[in-house]
Amino acid sequence: MHIPDGILPLPVTLGGYAVCLGALWLSLNRINKRPDPKEDIPRASLLTAGFFAASLIHVPIPPGSVHLVLNGLLGVLLGYYAIPAILIGLFFQAVMFGHGGLTTLGVNGVIMGLPALMAHYIFRLRNIGSPNPRRTSLFAFIAGAVATLASVVLFAVILFTFMPAHLSRAAEQSAILIFMAAHTPLVLIEGLITALIAAFLLRVRPEILHGV
Amino acid sequence: MILITSQESSKDSLLSQLDPRFKLAGMMILAFSFSFVSDFRLLGSMIAITLVLFICSGLTVSFILRKLKAPSLIILALVAVLPFVSGESILLDLGVFTLKKEGLNSSLLMATRFLCIITMVLIILNTSSLLTYVRAMQAMGLPWVMTDMTLLVFRYLEVVKGDYTRMKTSMRLKGFTGKKLNYTNLKTFAWLCTGLLVRSLERSDWIYRSMRIRGYGSQELNRHDFKARRQDFFVLGVLIIIAAGLAGLEISLG
């Protein structure tokens, strides 16, 4: 779900950078307000590298397979570090593998980053009342599924609305709906995987679930 | 397919000798000006600019073509479908499929912009190492959180990927194929992810301790030894003029 260079017109790519930089500013502001912000850097960085490797896992969805997005889990575990982590991940993917692009880094940051922040807030709701394994899995599922769904919607709307192709409004809407329907299994799988990972982490390293 | 990690061009080439901060600035300005182009008469200029940069880089054609193969596949599907679904003016009626002029134009525009931008980025980034560019971004004022995280992610990416490869091999040796979509396989994928994350987290604890011992957090490490020379300003100036020229022509032609 990365939009490559050259597809979107300049105002959209610049707008993407503006929104993304706003989110980055907010995140860095929150990080810098911590008592010792440097303490969490290695943890956030290594988890980012872990996510980068985990996104290489291919889940079979017949007739093919998809790689995991994991931006919901990233929001759940990294909190405000999710935005810098996603931008760094996108930068490396663009310059190392040619996935996404540098002019579309802002737009792709919005597509992946804002839903990750949304997942962070959703998962925090589990602390209302008494947290237990079932609530943890439930809120992790919702966070993972909603983040992926939001990314799919943002990707489809931005791509099909702003791509310089002569598509009628009906064709645009059909393309968006077909794209979303095709990604429904991914949304459910991301939710399920996020819930399973949260349940495993709760058993082996519960402190990770408190966020970085 | 790795596009860039180390410097691939000859150190004697013009682009290799430039200050990486100026190369980064010029690259982004040029990339955005390319993405602004929508007039077909300017596509040739974009290709010519990319070719001139290629000549100044000292890279080989086979190297560029090899690196472009994987990214080009990403856009291929979009470019192949658009001429048949977008637009109204029919160029060729093939019965089930009709080739349309507007769709063909859009495809050509997007494919050329994509190839020019990615080739230009590929050329410029391969004239210094990725680590040098991260240092250059730090010198250009990238926030310390971003710089420290980028350097650490870059340093440990291969290590974590090595963990992933070993874990996958060990799963395969135990008979896991993961070719079917079912709950058991999803659970195994989740274990794999959890294992990677827990290993990363445990590694981060001792990395932080060793970084602390070496003084991390007690001093500012924003020193750099980049020095801008006259030729850096000249090349950046030329790139800005080219970008402004493209934008100006696009506005006047559009």
Coordinates of C-alpha atoms in Angstrom, one line a residue:
Chain A
M1 CA 0.0 0.0 0.0
H2 CA 2.7 2.5 -1.0
I3 CA 2.0 5.0 -3.8
P4 CA 5.0 5.2 -6.1
D5 CA 6.7 8.4 -7.4
G6 CA 5.2 10.0 -10.4
I7 CA 1.6 8.9 -9.9
L8 CA 0.1 11.8 -7.9
P9 CA 0.1 15.5 -8.9
L10 CA 2.4 17.9 -7.0
P11 CA -0.2 19.6 -4.8
V12 CA -1.2 16.2 -3.4
T13 CA 2.4 15.1 -2.7
L14 CA 3.1 18.5 -1.0
G15 CA -0.2 18.3 0.9
G16 CA 0.9 14.8 2.1
Y17 CA 4.2 16.2 3.4
A18 CA 2.4 19.0 5.2
V19 CA 0.0 16.7 7.0
C20 CA 2.7 14.2 7.7
L21 CA 5.1 16.8 9.1
G22 CA 2.2 18.1 11.3
A23 CA 1.8 14.5 12.7
L24 CA 5.6 14.2 13.1
W25 CA 5.8 17.5 15.0
L26 CA 3.0 16.4 17.3
S27 CA 4.8 13.0 17.9
L28 CA 8.2 14.6 18.5
N29 CA 6.7 17.1 20.8
R30 CA 5.2 14.4 22.9
I31 CA 8.4 12.4 22.9
N32 CA 10.6 15.4 23.9
K33 CA 8.3 16.0 26.9
R34 CA 9.3 12.7 28.5
P35 CA 11.7 12.8 31.4
D36 CA 14.5 11.0 29.5
P37 CA 13.5 10.8 25.8
K38 CA 16.9 9.3 24.8
E39 CA 16.2 6.2 27.0
D40 CA 13.4 4.9 24.7
I41 CA 15.3 5.5 21.4
P42 CA 17.1 2.1 21.2
R43 CA 13.9 0.2 22.1
A44 CA 11.8 2.1 19.5
S45 CA 14.5 1.7 16.9
L46 CA 15.0 -2.0 17.4
L47 CA 11.2 -2.6 17.4
T48 CA 11.1 -0.6 14.2
A49 CA 13.7 -2.9 12.7
G50 CA 11.7 -5.9 14.0
F51 CA 8.6 -4.6 12.3
F52 CA 10.5 -4.1 9.1
A53 CA 11.5 -7.7 9.2
A54 CA 8.0 -8.9 10.3
S55 CA 6.5 -7.1 7.3
L56 CA 8.4 -9.5 5.1
I57 CA 6.2 -12.4 6.3
H58 CA 3.8 -13.4 3.5
V59 CA 0.4 -14.7 4.5
P60 CA -1.3 -16.9 2.0
I61 CA -4.6 -15.4 0.7
P62 CA -5.7 -17.6 -2.3
P63 CA -4.9 -17.2 -5.1
G64 CA -1.7 -15.4 -4.0
S65 CA -0.2 -14.1 -0.8
V66 CA 0.1 -10.7 0.9
H67 CA 2.7 -9.3 3.2
L68 CA 1.6 -8.0 6.6
V69 CA 1.1 -4.2 7.0
L70 CA 1.3 -4.2 10.9
N71 CA 0.8 -0.5 11.2
G72 CA -1.9 -1.2 13.9
L73 CA 0.5 -3.3 15.9
L74 CA 3.1 -0.6 15.4
G75 CA 0.8 2.0 16.9
V76 CA -0.2 -0.3 19.8
L77 CA 3.5 -1.0 20.8
L78 CA 5.2 2.2 19.8
G79 CA 2.6 4.9 20.6
Y80 CA 3.9 8.3 19.5
Y81 CA 7.1 6.7 18.2
A82 CA 5.0 5.1 15.5
I83 CA 5.1 8.2 13.2
P84 CA 8.9 8.5 13.2
A85 CA 9.2 4.7 12.9
I86 CA 6.8 4.6 9.9
L87 CA 8.6 7.4 8.1
I88 CA 12.0 5.8 8.7
G89 CA 10.6 2.4 7.4
L90 CA 9.1 4.1 4.4
F91 CA 12.3 6.0 3.7
F92 CA 14.3 2.7 3.8
Q93 CA 11.8 0.9 1.6
A94 CA 11.9 3.7 -0.9
V95 CA 15.7 4.0 -1.2
M96 CA 16.6 0.4 -0.7
F97 CA 13.8 -1.5 -2.5
G98 CA 12.1 1.2 -4.6
H99 CA 8.7 0.6 -2.9
G100 CA 6.9 3.9 -2.5
G101 CA 8.9 6.9 -3.3
L102 CA 10.5 10.1 -2.0
T103 CA 8.1 12.6 -3.4
T104 CA 5.2 10.4 -2.0
L105 CA 6.9 9.8 1.4
G106 CA 4.5 12.3 3.0
V107 CA 1.4 10.8 1.4
N108 CA 2.5 7.3 2.3
G109 CA 3.3 8.5 5.8
V110 CA -0.3 9.8 6.2
I111 CA -1.7 6.5 4.8
M112 CA 0.3 4.4 7.3
G113 CA 1.0 6.8 10.1
L114 CA -2.4 8.3 11.0
P115 CA -4.1 4.9 11.3
A116 CA -1.2 3.8 13.5
L117 CA -1.9 6.7 15.9
M118 CA -5.6 5.8 15.8
A119 CA -4.7 2.2 16.8
H120 CA -2.6 3.6 19.7
Y121 CA -5.6 5.4 21.0
I122 CA -8.0 2.5 20.4
F123 CA -5.7 0.1 22.3
R124 CA -5.4 2.5 25.2
L125 CA -9.2 2.1 25.8
R126 CA -8.4 -1.4 27.2
N127 CA -7.2 0.3 30.3
I128 CA -10.7 1.6 31.0
G129 CA -11.9 -0.9 33.5
S130 CA -9.8 -3.9 34.6
P131 CA -7.4 -5.0 31.8
N132 CA -7.5 -8.8 31.3
P133 CA -6.3 -11.1 28.5
R134 CA -9.7 -11.2 26.7
R135 CA -10.0 -7.3 26.7
T136 CA -6.4 -7.1 25.5
S137 CA -7.0 -9.4 22.6
L138 CA -10.3 -7.7 21.7
F139 CA -8.9 -4.2 21.7
A140 CA -5.8 -5.4 19.8
F141 CA -8.0 -7.0 17.2
I142 CA -10.0 -3.8 16.8
A143 CA -6.8 -1.6 16.7
G144 CA -5.2 -3.9 14.1
A145 CA -8.2 -4.2 11.9
V146 CA -9.3 -0.6 12.1
A147 CA -5.8 0.7 11.4
T148 CA -5.5 -1.5 8.3
L149 CA -9.0 -0.6 7.1
A150 CA -8.2 3.1 7.5
S151 CA -5.0 2.6 5.5
V152 CA -6.8 0.8 2.8
V153 CA -9.5 3.5 2.6
L154 CA -6.9 6.3 2.6
F155 CA -4.8 4.6 -0.1
A156 CA -7.8 3.9 -2.3
V157 CA -9.4 7.3 -2.0
I158 CA -6.1 9.2 -2.5
L159 CA -5.0 7.0 -5.4
F160 CA -8.2 6.8 -7.4
T161 CA -9.3 10.4 -6.7
F162 CA -6.0 12.2 -7.4
M163 CA -4.4 10.0 -10.0
P164 CA -4.3 11.9 -13.3
A165 CA -6.5 9.4 -15.1
H166 CA -9.8 10.2 -16.8
L167 CA -12.0 8.2 -14.6
S168 CA -15.7 9.0 -14.3
R169 CA -17.0 9.5 -10.7
A170 CA -18.9 6.1 -11.0
A171 CA -15.7 4.4 -12.2
E172 CA -13.7 6.0 -9.3
Q173 CA -16.3 4.8 -6.8
S174 CA -16.3 1.3 -8.3
A175 CA -12.5 1.1 -8.2
I176 CA -12.5 2.2 -4.5
L177 CA -15.1 -0.3 -3.6
I178 CA -13.5 -3.2 -5.5
F179 CA -10.1 -2.3 -3.9
M180 CA -11.6 -2.3 -0.4
A181 CA -13.5 -5.5 -1.0
A182 CA -10.3 -7.2 -2.2
H183 CA -8.6 -6.1 1.0
T184 CA -11.3 -7.2 3.4
P185 CA -9.5 -10.6 4.2
L186 CA -6.3 -8.6 4.9
V187 CA -8.1 -6.3 7.3
L188 CA -9.4 -9.3 9.3
I189 CA -6.1 -11.1 9.2
E190 CA -4.3 -8.1 10.4
G191 CA -6.8 -7.8 13.3
L192 CA -6.4 -11.4 14.2
I193 CA -2.6 -11.4 14.0
T194 CA -2.5 -8.2 16.1
A195 CA -4.8 -9.9 18.7
L196 CA -2.7 -13.1 18.7
I197 CA 0.6 -11.2 19.1
A198 CA -0.9 -9.1 21.9
A199 CA -2.0 -12.3 23.7
F200 CA 1.5 -13.8 23.3
L201 CA 3.2 -10.7 24.5
L202 CA 0.9 -10.5 27.5
R203 CA 2.2 -13.9 28.5
V204 CA 5.9 -13.5 27.8
R205 CA 6.7 -9.7 28.0
P206 CA 3.6 -7.9 29.2
E207 CA 5.6 -4.6 29.8
I208 CA 5.8 -4.2 25.9
L209 CA 2.1 -3.7 25.8
H210 CA 2.4 -0.6 28.0
G211 CA 4.0 1.1 25.0
V212 CA 7.5 2.6 24.5
Chain B
M1 CA 16.7 -6.2 -4.7
I2 CA 18.7 -3.6 -2.8
L3 CA 18.6 -0.2 -4.6
I4 CA 21.2 1.5 -2.4
T5 CA 23.3 0.8 0.7
S6 CA 26.8 1.6 -0.4
Q7 CA 28.4 3.9 -2.9
E8 CA 28.3 2.2 -6.3
S9 CA 29.7 5.0 -8.6
S10 CA 33.3 5.8 -9.2
K11 CA 34.7 8.3 -6.7
D12 CA 36.1 10.3 -9.6
S13 CA 32.6 11.1 -11.1
L14 CA 31.3 14.6 -10.8
L15 CA 28.3 13.6 -8.7
S16 CA 30.4 11.6 -6.3
Q17 CA 32.6 14.6 -5.4
L18 CA 29.7 16.8 -4.5
D19 CA 28.6 17.6 -0.9
P20 CA 25.8 15.1 0.0
R21 CA 23.7 17.8 1.6
F22 CA 23.6 19.7 -1.8
K23 CA 22.9 16.5 -3.7
L24 CA 19.9 15.7 -1.4
A25 CA 18.5 19.2 -1.7
G26 CA 18.9 19.2 -5.5
M27 CA 17.5 15.7 -5.8
M28 CA 14.3 16.6 -3.9
I29 CA 13.8 19.9 -5.8
L30 CA 14.2 18.0 -9.1
A31 CA 12.0 15.1 -8.1
F32 CA 9.2 17.5 -7.1
S33 CA 9.6 19.5 -10.4
F34 CA 9.3 16.2 -12.3
S35 CA 6.1 15.3 -10.4
F36 CA 4.7 18.7 -11.5
V37 CA 5.1 18.0 -15.2
S38 CA 1.9 17.0 -17.0
D39 CA 2.5 18.4 -20.4
F40 CA 3.7 15.8 -22.9
R41 CA 6.1 18.2 -24.6
L42 CA 8.1 18.3 -21.4
L43 CA 8.6 14.6 -21.0
G44 CA 11.5 14.6 -23.4
S45 CA 13.3 17.3 -21.3
M46 CA 12.8 15.2 -18.2
I47 CA 14.3 12.2 -19.8
A48 CA 17.2 14.4 -21.1
I49 CA 17.9 15.8 -17.6
T50 CA 17.9 12.2 -16.2
L51 CA 20.4 11.1 -18.9
V52 CA 22.7 14.0 -18.2
L53 CA 22.7 13.1 -14.5
F54 CA 23.4 9.5 -15.4
I55 CA 26.4 10.6 -17.5
C56 CA 27.7 12.7 -14.6
S57 CA 27.3 9.7 -12.1
G58 CA 29.8 7.3 -13.6
L59 CA 27.3 4.4 -13.1
T60 CA 26.8 1.7 -15.7
V61 CA 23.7 1.2 -17.8
S62 CA 23.5 -2.5 -16.7
F63 CA 23.6 -1.4 -13.0
I64 CA 20.7 1.1 -13.5
L65 CA 18.6 -1.4 -15.5
R66 CA 19.2 -4.2 -12.9
K67 CA 18.0 -1.8 -10.1
L68 CA 15.0 -0.6 -12.0
K69 CA 13.6 -4.0 -12.7
A70 CA 11.8 -4.6 -9.3
P71 CA 10.3 -1.1 -8.8
S72 CA 9.1 -1.0 -12.4
L73 CA 7.0 -4.1 -11.9
I74 CA 5.0 -2.3 -9.2
I75 CA 3.7 0.3 -11.6
L76 CA 3.4 -2.0 -14.6
A77 CA 0.0 -3.3 -13.6
L78 CA -1.4 0.3 -13.2
V79 CA 0.0 1.4 -16.5
A80 CA -1.1 -1.7 -18.3
V81 CA -4.8 -1.4 -17.1
L82 CA -5.4 2.4 -17.5
P83 CA -5.5 2.6 -21.3
F84 CA -8.4 0.1 -21.3
V85 CA -10.5 1.6 -18.5
S86 CA -9.8 5.3 -18.5
G87 CA -11.1 7.9 -21.1
E88 CA -13.7 8.0 -23.8
S89 CA -11.9 8.5 -27.2
I90 CA -11.5 5.0 -28.6
L91 CA -8.2 4.4 -30.5
L92 CA -8.6 0.7 -31.1
D93 CA -11.6 -1.6 -30.7
L94 CA -10.5 -5.1 -29.8
G95 CA -14.0 -6.4 -29.1
V96 CA -13.9 -7.1 -25.4
F97 CA -11.2 -4.5 -24.8
T98 CA -11.1 -0.9 -26.2
L99 CA -7.9 1.1 -26.2
K100 CA -8.6 4.7 -25.2
K101 CA -6.6 7.8 -25.9
E102 CA -6.9 9.5 -22.5
G103 CA -6.0 6.3 -20.7
L104 CA -3.0 5.8 -22.9
N105 CA -1.8 9.4 -22.3
S106 CA -2.2 9.1 -18.6
S107 CA -0.3 5.8 -18.6
L108 CA 2.5 7.3 -20.6
L109 CA 2.7 10.4 -18.4
M110 CA 2.8 8.4 -15.1
A111 CA 5.2 5.8 -16.4
T112 CA 7.6 8.5 -17.7
R113 CA 7.4 10.5 -14.5
F114 CA 7.9 7.4 -12.4
L115 CA 10.9 6.2 -14.3
C116 CA 12.6 9.6 -14.5
I117 CA 12.1 10.2 -10.7
I118 CA 13.2 6.8 -9.6
T119 CA 16.2 6.7 -12.0
M120 CA 17.3 10.2 -10.9
V121 CA 16.9 9.2 -7.2
L122 CA 18.8 5.9 -7.9
I123 CA 21.6 7.8 -9.7
I124 CA 22.1 10.5 -7.0
L125 CA 21.8 8.1 -4.0
N126 CA 24.3 5.7 -5.4
T127 CA 27.0 8.3 -5.6
S128 CA 27.5 8.2 -1.8
S129 CA 26.7 5.6 0.8
L130 CA 23.3 5.6 2.5
L131 CA 25.0 6.3 5.9
T132 CA 26.6 9.4 4.4
Y133 CA 23.1 10.6 3.4
V134 CA 21.7 10.0 6.8
R135 CA 24.6 12.0 8.3
A136 CA 23.9 14.7 5.7
M137 CA 20.2 14.8 6.7
Q138 CA 21.4 15.2 10.3
A139 CA 23.6 18.1 9.3
M140 CA 20.6 19.6 7.5
G141 CA 18.6 19.7 10.7
L142 CA 16.8 16.4 10.9
P143 CA 15.4 16.1 14.4
W144 CA 17.7 14.1 16.7
V145 CA 15.0 11.5 17.4
M146 CA 14.7 10.8 13.7
T147 CA 18.5 10.8 13.2
D148 CA 19.2 8.4 16.1
M149 CA 16.4 6.1 15.2
T150 CA 17.4 6.0 11.5
L151 CA 21.0 5.2 12.3
L152 CA 20.0 2.5 14.8
V153 CA 17.4 1.0 12.4
F154 CA 20.0 1.0 9.6
R155 CA 22.6 -0.6 11.9
Y156 CA 20.3 -3.4 13.2
L157 CA 18.2 -4.0 10.1
E158 CA 20.4 -6.8 8.8
V159 CA 20.8 -8.3 12.2
V160 CA 17.0 -8.5 12.7
K161 CA 16.5 -9.8 9.2
G162 CA 19.1 -12.4 10.0
D163 CA 17.0 -13.4 13.0
Y164 CA 13.9 -13.6 10.7
T165 CA 15.7 -15.8 8.2
R166 CA 17.0 -18.2 10.9
M167 CA 13.6 -18.5 12.5
K168 CA 12.0 -19.1 9.2
T169 CA 14.5 -21.8 8.3
S170 CA 14.0 -23.5 11.7
M171 CA 10.2 -23.4 11.1
R172 CA 10.7 -25.0 7.7
L173 CA 12.9 -27.7 9.2
K174 CA 10.1 -28.5 11.7
G175 CA 7.8 -29.0 8.7
F176 CA 6.0 -25.7 8.6
T177 CA 5.1 -24.6 5.1
G178 CA 2.4 -22.0 5.8
K179 CA 0.8 -22.4 2.4
K180 CA -2.8 -22.6 3.6
L181 CA -4.8 -19.9 5.1
N182 CA -6.1 -21.3 8.4
Y183 CA -6.1 -20.4 12.1
T184 CA -3.2 -22.7 13.0
N185 CA -0.9 -21.1 10.4
L186 CA -2.0 -17.6 11.4
K187 CA -1.1 -18.5 15.0
T188 CA 2.4 -19.6 13.8
F189 CA 2.9 -16.4 11.8
A190 CA 1.9 -14.5 15.0
W191 CA 4.5 -16.5 17.0
L192 CA 7.1 -15.6 14.4
C193 CA 6.3 -11.9 14.7
T194 CA 6.3 -12.1 18.5
G195 CA 9.6 -13.9 18.5
L196 CA 11.1 -11.2 16.3
L197 CA 9.7 -8.4 18.4
V198 CA 10.8 -9.9 21.7
R199 CA 14.3 -10.6 20.4
S200 CA 14.5 -7.0 19.2
L201 CA 13.4 -5.7 22.5
E202 CA 15.9 -7.8 24.5
R203 CA 18.7 -6.7 22.1
S204 CA 17.7 -3.1 22.6
D205 CA 18.2 -3.4 26.4
W206 CA 21.9 -4.2 26.2
I207 CA 22.4 -1.9 23.2
Y208 CA 21.1 1.0 25.4
R209 CA 23.4 0.1 28.2
S210 CA 26.4 -0.1 26.0
M211 CA 25.4 3.2 24.3
R212 CA 25.2 4.8 27.7
I213 CA 28.6 3.6 28.7
R214 CA 30.0 5.2 25.5
G215 CA 28.4 8.5 26.5
Y216 CA 25.0 8.5 24.6
G217 CA 22.7 11.1 26.0
S218 CA 25.3 13.1 27.8
Q219 CA 26.8 15.0 24.8
E220 CA 25.5 16.4 21.5
L221 CA 26.7 14.3 18.6
N222 CA 25.7 16.7 15.8
R223 CA 29.2 17.3 14.5
H224 CA 29.9 16.7 10.9
D225 CA 32.8 17.3 8.5
F226 CA 30.8 18.3 5.4
K227 CA 32.3 21.3 3.7
A228 CA 30.4 23.1 0.9
R229 CA 32.6 24.2 -2.0
R230 CA 31.9 26.6 -4.9
Q231 CA 31.1 23.7 -7.2
D232 CA 28.4 22.4 -4.8
F233 CA 26.6 25.8 -4.8
F234 CA 27.0 25.9 -8.6
V235 CA 25.5 22.5 -9.2
L236 CA 22.6 23.1 -6.8
G237 CA 22.0 26.5 -8.5
V238 CA 21.9 24.8 -11.9
L239 CA 19.4 22.1 -10.6
I240 CA 17.2 24.8 -9.1
I241 CA 17.2 26.7 -12.4
I242 CA 16.3 23.5 -14.3
A243 CA 13.5 22.7 -11.8
A244 CA 12.2 26.3 -12.0
G245 CA 12.4 26.2 -15.8
L246 CA 10.4 23.0 -15.9
A247 CA 7.8 24.4 -13.6
G248 CA 7.6 27.6 -15.5
L249 CA 7.3 25.8 -18.9
E250 CA 4.6 23.6 -17.4
I251 CA 2.6 26.6 -16.2
S252 CA 3.0 28.5 -19.5
L253 CA 2.2 25.5 -21.7
G254 CA -0.7 24.3 -19.5

